[in-house]
Amino acid sequence: MYIAMKIFYVRYFMKFIFNMKKKLHLKNIHLFTIFFVFMSFIGYSQPITVSTTTYTPEQLVKDVLIKTPCAQITNVTWSTGNKFPTGDQSNGIGYFQNTNPSFDMADGIVLTTGKATDTPGPRGLMGGSSSGTQNNWPDDAQLTTYMNNVLGNTDTYHNATILEFDFVPFTADMKFNFIFASEEYGGYQCNFSDAFAFFLTNTATNTTTNLALVPNTTDPISVVTIRDQAYNNSCTSENQQYFDTYNAASTTNAINFNGQTVKMVAQSTVVPFTKYHIKMVIQDRGDAALDSSVFIEGGSFDIGNLDLGAPQLIGNGDGLCVGDSYTLKAGLDPLLFTFEWYKDGIKIPGQTGPELIVTQTGDYSVVAFVPNVACDFTSEPVRIEFFNYVSILQPKNLSLCPSAGTS
C-alpha cells in the first residue's frame, strides 16, 4: 500500500510541476532535477522494514540484540500467535531496520500484540495495526498478575508476545534501549492501556524486578503513564518529557502506531558472573482492536564490553599537546579480569591494569581475560594522536642603523 501511495504522489507531483512549468515559462528548470529532489524527500521519510524470517528468535537475541562474542546466552524461548493452534496465527516477533530520522534506532527486535509485519508505517497511510478478532491467543500469566496487582483490578489480557533467555553479565550493570509505541495514544490514553514488562530474575536469589518503569517511579510504562494532553483533551499530561511524537495523521513517520515514546533505557545493577533470566513480554488489555509494540535497539543489550571510547585525532581538533597524557579505561572490574595492553599491535610490557596512561601517538587496544571462561574480550583499536615537537631556532641579534640626518 505504501508503494502504491508513493507512485500516486509522484505521478501527481510530476503532472503539477509540468503544468506549472508551462504556465510560468520555466525553461531552465528540468523535470528530472525536480523529480530527483522529490524522490529524495520521499526516501528520507521511508518507514521501517520488518522481517519475521531473516533471524530465528535465538539469532535475534545472540546476533541482533547482544552482539557480544563472549556472551553466555542460553535457554532462548519465545511465544506469540503462531505458537497456538487457534487464532489468526499472528507472528508478533520480527527484525526491523530503519533509516528514518523520526525513529531513533537503526535496527533491532520488535515485539507486538499483532503482526510484526504490520508495524511499518507511515501511520497516516497504513491505517493502523490490528491482530483481528478478540482473544486470538492467550495472555502471559506473570504479566497479567503483575498488572492486576499494580492497578488493583482483575482485567483480562491476551495476545501475549514473549521473548526470554538466560544470560551471565560480566559487569555490575546491565542495560538496553527501547521505544514503546501504541495505537491507544489519542483516544484511549486516559485510562486504558496494553501492558508490557521486562522481567529480570536473579536465578541465585529468585528475585524478580520489572525494568520497564517510568524513570524514578514504580509505574509501568504505558499510554496512561506517558502521554501528552495535546492529543487527548480529556486528561492531563503524564511524564510528558518521555513522550516523543503523535503519528496519527503523519505520512512521513516510520511506524504504524498513533504515538511513541522517546528512546528509553532499561537498566539494573547485577552481580557479575551470576546467571540471570529476562522475559520481554507485551500483551493486549481487554480487546484486540488496538495493538501496541516495543522496539528493542540492536546491539544495545550491554552486559559487559570493552570500549576504549572515541579516538583523539589532530585532524578533528582532539589531538593532545606534547607533554600531556591521556588515560584509556577498560571499564571492567580488575578483581575479576586480567588485562593486556597493546600499542600498534605490539604488547606493552608490564601493563596489566584496567587503565593505561598514554603519552605517544599510536593505535591502542586491550585484551581482558576471565578465569574459567574460554573467551578473551578484545577491544577495537583506538587511535590517540599527539602533536609533534616544534623546533625553535636561537634568534639572531638585530642591528638598527639610523638614517642620515636623524638625531
Coordinates of C-alpha atoms in Angstrom, one line a residue, residues 71 88 131 145 199 210 280 285 308 319:
A71 CA 28.2 -13.5 26.0
D88 CA -5.1 -15.9 13.2
S131 CA -4.5 -8.5 15.4
T145 CA -0.9 -11.0 37.7
F199 CA 11.1 -9.1 34.0
N210 CA 10.4 -5.1 36.1
M280 CA 10.4 -9.4 27.5
R285 CA -5.6 -5.5 27.6
L308 CA 38.0 2.5 24.9
G319 CA 44.9 16.0 19.4

